[in-house]
Short mmCIF file of C-alpha atoms in Angstrom, two decimals:
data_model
loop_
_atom_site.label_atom_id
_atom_site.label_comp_id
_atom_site.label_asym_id
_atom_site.label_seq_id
_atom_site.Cartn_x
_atom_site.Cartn_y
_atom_site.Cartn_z
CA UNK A 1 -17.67 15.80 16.00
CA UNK A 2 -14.80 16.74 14.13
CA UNK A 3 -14.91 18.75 10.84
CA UNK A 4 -11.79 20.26 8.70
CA UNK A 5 -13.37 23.54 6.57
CA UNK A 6 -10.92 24.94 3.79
CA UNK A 7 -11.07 28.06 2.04
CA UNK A 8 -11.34 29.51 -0.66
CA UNK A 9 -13.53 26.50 -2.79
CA UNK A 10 -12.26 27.72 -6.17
CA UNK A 11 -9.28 30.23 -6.88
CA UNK A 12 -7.95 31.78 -10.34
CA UNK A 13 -4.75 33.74 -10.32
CA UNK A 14 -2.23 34.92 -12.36
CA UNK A 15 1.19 33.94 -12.56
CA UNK A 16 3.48 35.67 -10.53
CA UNK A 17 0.66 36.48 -7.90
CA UNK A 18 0.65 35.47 -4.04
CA UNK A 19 -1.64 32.55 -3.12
CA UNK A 20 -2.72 32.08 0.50
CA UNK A 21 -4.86 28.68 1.22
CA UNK A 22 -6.23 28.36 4.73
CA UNK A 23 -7.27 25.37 6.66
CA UNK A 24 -8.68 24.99 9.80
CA UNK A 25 -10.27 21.65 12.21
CA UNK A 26 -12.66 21.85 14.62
CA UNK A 27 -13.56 19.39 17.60
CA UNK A 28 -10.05 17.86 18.06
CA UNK A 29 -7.11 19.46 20.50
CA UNK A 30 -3.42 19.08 18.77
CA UNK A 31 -4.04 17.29 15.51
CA UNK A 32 -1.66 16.48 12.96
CA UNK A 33 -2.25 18.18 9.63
CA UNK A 34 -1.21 17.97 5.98
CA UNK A 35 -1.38 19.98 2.40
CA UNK A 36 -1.74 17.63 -0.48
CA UNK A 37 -2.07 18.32 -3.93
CA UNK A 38 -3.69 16.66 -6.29
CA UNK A 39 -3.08 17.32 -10.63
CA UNK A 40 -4.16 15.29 -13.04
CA UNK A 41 -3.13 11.95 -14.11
CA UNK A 42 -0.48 12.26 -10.60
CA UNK A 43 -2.23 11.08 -7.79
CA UNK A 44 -1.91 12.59 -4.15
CA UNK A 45 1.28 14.74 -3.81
CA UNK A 46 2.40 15.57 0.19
CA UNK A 47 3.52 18.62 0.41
CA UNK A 48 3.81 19.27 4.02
CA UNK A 49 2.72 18.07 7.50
CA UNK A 50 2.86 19.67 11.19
CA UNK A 51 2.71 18.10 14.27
CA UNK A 52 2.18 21.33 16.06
CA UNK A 53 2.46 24.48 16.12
CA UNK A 54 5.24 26.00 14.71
CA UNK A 55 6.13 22.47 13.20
CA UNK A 56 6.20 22.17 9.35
CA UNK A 57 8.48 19.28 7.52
CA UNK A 58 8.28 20.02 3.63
CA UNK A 59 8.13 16.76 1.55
CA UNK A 60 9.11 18.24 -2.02
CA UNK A 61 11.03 21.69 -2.34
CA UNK A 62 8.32 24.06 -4.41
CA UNK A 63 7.11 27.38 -5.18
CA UNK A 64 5.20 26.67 -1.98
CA UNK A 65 5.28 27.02 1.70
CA UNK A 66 3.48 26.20 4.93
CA UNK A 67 2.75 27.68 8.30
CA UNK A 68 0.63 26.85 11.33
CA UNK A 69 -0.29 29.56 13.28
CA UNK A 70 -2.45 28.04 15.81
CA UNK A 71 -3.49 24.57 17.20
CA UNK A 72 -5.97 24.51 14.60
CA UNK A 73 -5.01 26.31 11.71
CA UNK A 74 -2.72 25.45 8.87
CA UNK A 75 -1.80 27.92 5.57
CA UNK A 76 -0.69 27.02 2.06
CA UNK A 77 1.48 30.26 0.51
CA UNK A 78 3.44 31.39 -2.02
CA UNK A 79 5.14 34.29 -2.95
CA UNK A 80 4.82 34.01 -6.88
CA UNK A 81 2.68 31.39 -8.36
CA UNK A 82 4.04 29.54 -11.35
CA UNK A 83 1.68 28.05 -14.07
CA UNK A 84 2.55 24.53 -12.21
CA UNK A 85 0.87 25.45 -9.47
CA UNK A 86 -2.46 24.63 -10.57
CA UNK A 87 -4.17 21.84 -9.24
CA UNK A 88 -6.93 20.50 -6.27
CA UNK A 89 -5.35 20.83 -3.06
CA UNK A 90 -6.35 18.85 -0.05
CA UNK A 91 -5.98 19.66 3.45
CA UNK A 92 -5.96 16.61 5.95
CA UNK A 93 -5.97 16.04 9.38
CA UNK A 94 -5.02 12.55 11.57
CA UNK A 95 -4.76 12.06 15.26
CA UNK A 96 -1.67 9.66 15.05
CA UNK A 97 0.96 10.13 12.66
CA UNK A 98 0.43 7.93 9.94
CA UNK A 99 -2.99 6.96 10.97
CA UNK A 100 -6.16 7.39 8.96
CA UNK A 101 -6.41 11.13 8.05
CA UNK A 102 -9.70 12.87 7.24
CA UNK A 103 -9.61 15.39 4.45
CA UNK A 104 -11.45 18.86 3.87
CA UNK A 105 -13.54 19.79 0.50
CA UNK A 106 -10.68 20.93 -1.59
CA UNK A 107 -9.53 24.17 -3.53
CA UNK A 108 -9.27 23.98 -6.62
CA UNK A 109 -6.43 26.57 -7.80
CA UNK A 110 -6.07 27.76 -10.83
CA UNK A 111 -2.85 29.55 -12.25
CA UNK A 112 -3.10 31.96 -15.66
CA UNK B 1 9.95 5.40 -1.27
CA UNK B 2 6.55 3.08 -1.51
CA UNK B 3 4.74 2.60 -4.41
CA UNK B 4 1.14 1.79 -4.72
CA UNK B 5 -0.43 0.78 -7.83
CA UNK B 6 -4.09 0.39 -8.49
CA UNK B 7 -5.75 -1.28 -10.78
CA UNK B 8 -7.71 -0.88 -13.01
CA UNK B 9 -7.09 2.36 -13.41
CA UNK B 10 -11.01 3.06 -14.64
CA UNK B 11 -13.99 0.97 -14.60
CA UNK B 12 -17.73 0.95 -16.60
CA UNK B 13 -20.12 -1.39 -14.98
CA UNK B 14 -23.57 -1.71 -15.21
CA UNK B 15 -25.72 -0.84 -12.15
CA UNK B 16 -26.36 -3.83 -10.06
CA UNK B 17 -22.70 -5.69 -10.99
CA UNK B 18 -20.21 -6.98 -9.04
CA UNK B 19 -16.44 -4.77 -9.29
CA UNK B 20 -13.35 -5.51 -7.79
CA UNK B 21 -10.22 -3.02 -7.52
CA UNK B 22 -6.53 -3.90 -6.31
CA UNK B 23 -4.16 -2.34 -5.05
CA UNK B 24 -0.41 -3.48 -4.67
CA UNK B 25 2.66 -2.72 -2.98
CA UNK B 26 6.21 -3.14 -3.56
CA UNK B 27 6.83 -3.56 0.11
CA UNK B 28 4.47 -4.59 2.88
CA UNK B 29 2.21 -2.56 4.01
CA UNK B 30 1.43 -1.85 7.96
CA UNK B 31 -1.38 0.36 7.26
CA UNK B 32 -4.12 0.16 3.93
CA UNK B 33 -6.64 3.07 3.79
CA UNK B 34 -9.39 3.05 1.45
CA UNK B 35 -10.61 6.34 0.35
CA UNK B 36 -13.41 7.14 -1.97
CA UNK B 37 -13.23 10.71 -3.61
CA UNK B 38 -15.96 12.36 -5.87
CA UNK B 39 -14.90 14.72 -8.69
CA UNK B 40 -13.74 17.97 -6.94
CA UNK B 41 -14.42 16.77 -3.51
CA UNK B 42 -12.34 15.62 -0.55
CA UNK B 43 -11.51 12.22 0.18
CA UNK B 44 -13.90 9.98 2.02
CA UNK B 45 -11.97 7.62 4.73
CA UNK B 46 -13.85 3.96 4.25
CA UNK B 47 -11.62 1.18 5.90
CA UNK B 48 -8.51 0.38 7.64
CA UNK B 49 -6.93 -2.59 6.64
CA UNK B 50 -3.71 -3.55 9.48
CA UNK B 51 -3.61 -7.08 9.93
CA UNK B 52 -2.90 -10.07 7.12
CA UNK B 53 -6.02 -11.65 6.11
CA UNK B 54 -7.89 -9.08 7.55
CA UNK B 55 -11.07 -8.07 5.52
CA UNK B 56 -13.85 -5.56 6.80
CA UNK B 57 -17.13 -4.78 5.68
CA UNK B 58 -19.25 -1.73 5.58
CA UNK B 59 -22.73 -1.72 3.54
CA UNK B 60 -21.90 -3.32 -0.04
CA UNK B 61 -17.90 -2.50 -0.09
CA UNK B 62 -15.95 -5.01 1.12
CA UNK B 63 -12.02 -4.52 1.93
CA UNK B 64 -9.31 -7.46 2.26
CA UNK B 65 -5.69 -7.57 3.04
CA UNK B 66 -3.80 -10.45 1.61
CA UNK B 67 -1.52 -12.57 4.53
CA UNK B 68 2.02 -11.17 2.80
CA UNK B 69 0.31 -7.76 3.38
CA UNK B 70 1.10 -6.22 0.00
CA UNK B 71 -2.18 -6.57 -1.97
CA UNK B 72 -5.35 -5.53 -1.01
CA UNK B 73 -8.30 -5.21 -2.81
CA UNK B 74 -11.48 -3.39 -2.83
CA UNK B 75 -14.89 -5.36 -3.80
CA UNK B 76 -18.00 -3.91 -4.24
CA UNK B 77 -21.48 -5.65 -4.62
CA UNK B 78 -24.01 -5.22 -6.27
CA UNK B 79 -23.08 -1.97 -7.12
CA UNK B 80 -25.12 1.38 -7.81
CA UNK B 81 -25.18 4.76 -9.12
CA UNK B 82 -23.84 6.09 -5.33
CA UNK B 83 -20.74 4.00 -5.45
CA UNK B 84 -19.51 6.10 -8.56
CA UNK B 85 -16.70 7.93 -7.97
CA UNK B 86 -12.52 7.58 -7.09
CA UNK B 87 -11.02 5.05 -5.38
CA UNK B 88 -7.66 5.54 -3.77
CA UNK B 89 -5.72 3.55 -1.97
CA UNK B 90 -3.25 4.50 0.64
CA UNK B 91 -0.67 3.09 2.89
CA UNK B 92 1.52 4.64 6.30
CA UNK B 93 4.91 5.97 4.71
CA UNK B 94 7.71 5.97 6.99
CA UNK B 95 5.38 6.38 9.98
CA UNK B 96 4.45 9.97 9.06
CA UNK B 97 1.96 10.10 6.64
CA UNK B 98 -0.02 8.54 3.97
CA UNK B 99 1.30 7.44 0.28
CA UNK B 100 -1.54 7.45 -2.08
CA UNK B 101 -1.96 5.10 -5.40
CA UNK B 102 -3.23 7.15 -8.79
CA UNK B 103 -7.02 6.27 -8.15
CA UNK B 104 -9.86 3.88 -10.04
CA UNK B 105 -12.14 5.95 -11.75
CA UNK B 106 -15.26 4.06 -11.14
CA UNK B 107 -18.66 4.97 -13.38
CA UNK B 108 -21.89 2.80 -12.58
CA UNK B 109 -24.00 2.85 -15.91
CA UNK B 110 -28.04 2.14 -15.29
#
């Protein structure tokens, strides 16, 4: 069966610092994957998708970027965090484009 | 760009109760995913919803698409202290990926 892992659970970090969020599915070949983010009161944000390897379409210009280094993999960085930052983000994963997507635990990111 | 909007944005029943939750879109939706979230967690996938009039069913939470395809509405039965959590809806945007309403806060009292 498949199962999307994402790491670290919990992060605090102070502004200006670099953030790296990693992703990763397991028991699926090519899948589609997404970086959401989730603050208060806002609902689901996209942030970006990939359809491979390589791929990354950015939904809302940020602090943030994306990369996907493998079939399997997917990263959330930045170079300096700002205090916006903060928030719950949600990796996801889909077979088909705009099909149901399944989502991992969450981090939960903290910016001082 | 799509907009979803659930309601009611929170909900207090008593353990046992019936609850419904809706979700509506300004344009018609090809693709209504239910999703049920508990604080700090990932999302849960629960139903696809695709055709108009189409409902599904799985254990006490019942899922329906109206025929114009731009309401659907979440109903659970019965409901207990499991069911508590957040609700989201989403629908397909632009063939890509999913567009997600705010959420119902749902909290089953005993």
């Amino acid at each position: 069966s498949q199962t999307i892992h994402q790491w670290p659970a919990t992060l605090v970090q102070p502004v200006g610092s670099p953030l790296s969020l990693e992703c990763t599915v397991e028991g699926t070949s090519n899948p589609n994957l997404y970086w959401y983010r989730q603050a208060a009161g806002r609902g689901l944000q996209l942030l970006f998708y990939s359809v491979g390897i390589g791929q990354i379409s950015s939904e809302v210009p940020q602090n943030l970027s994306a990369s996907r280094p493998q079939d399997r993999q997917f990263i959330l960085s930045s170079k300096k965090l700002l205090l916006s930052d903060s928030g719950f983000y949600l990796c996801a994963w889909s077979v088909l484009l705009g099909s149901e997507q399944y989502f991992g635990p969450g981090t939960r990111l903290t910016v001082t | 760009s799509q907009e979803l909007e659930q309601s009611p944005q929170s909900l207090i029943v008593q353990e046992g109760k019936n609850l419904t939750i809706n979700c509506t879109s300004s344009k018609t939706l090809y693709g209504l995913y239910w999703y049920k979230q508990k604080y700090g967690e990932g999302l849960i996938f629960l139903m696809m919803l695709q055709k108009g009039g189409e409902e599904k069913s799985h254990e006490k939470i019942t899922a329906k698409l109206d025929e114009k395809k731009q309401q659907s509405s979440l109903h659970i039965t019965a409901s207990q202290p499991s069911h508590a959590g957040i609700y989201l809806c989403g629908a397909d945007i632009d063939g890509y990926a999913l567009n997600f309403g705010k959420g119902t806060s749902l909290l089953v009292t005993p």
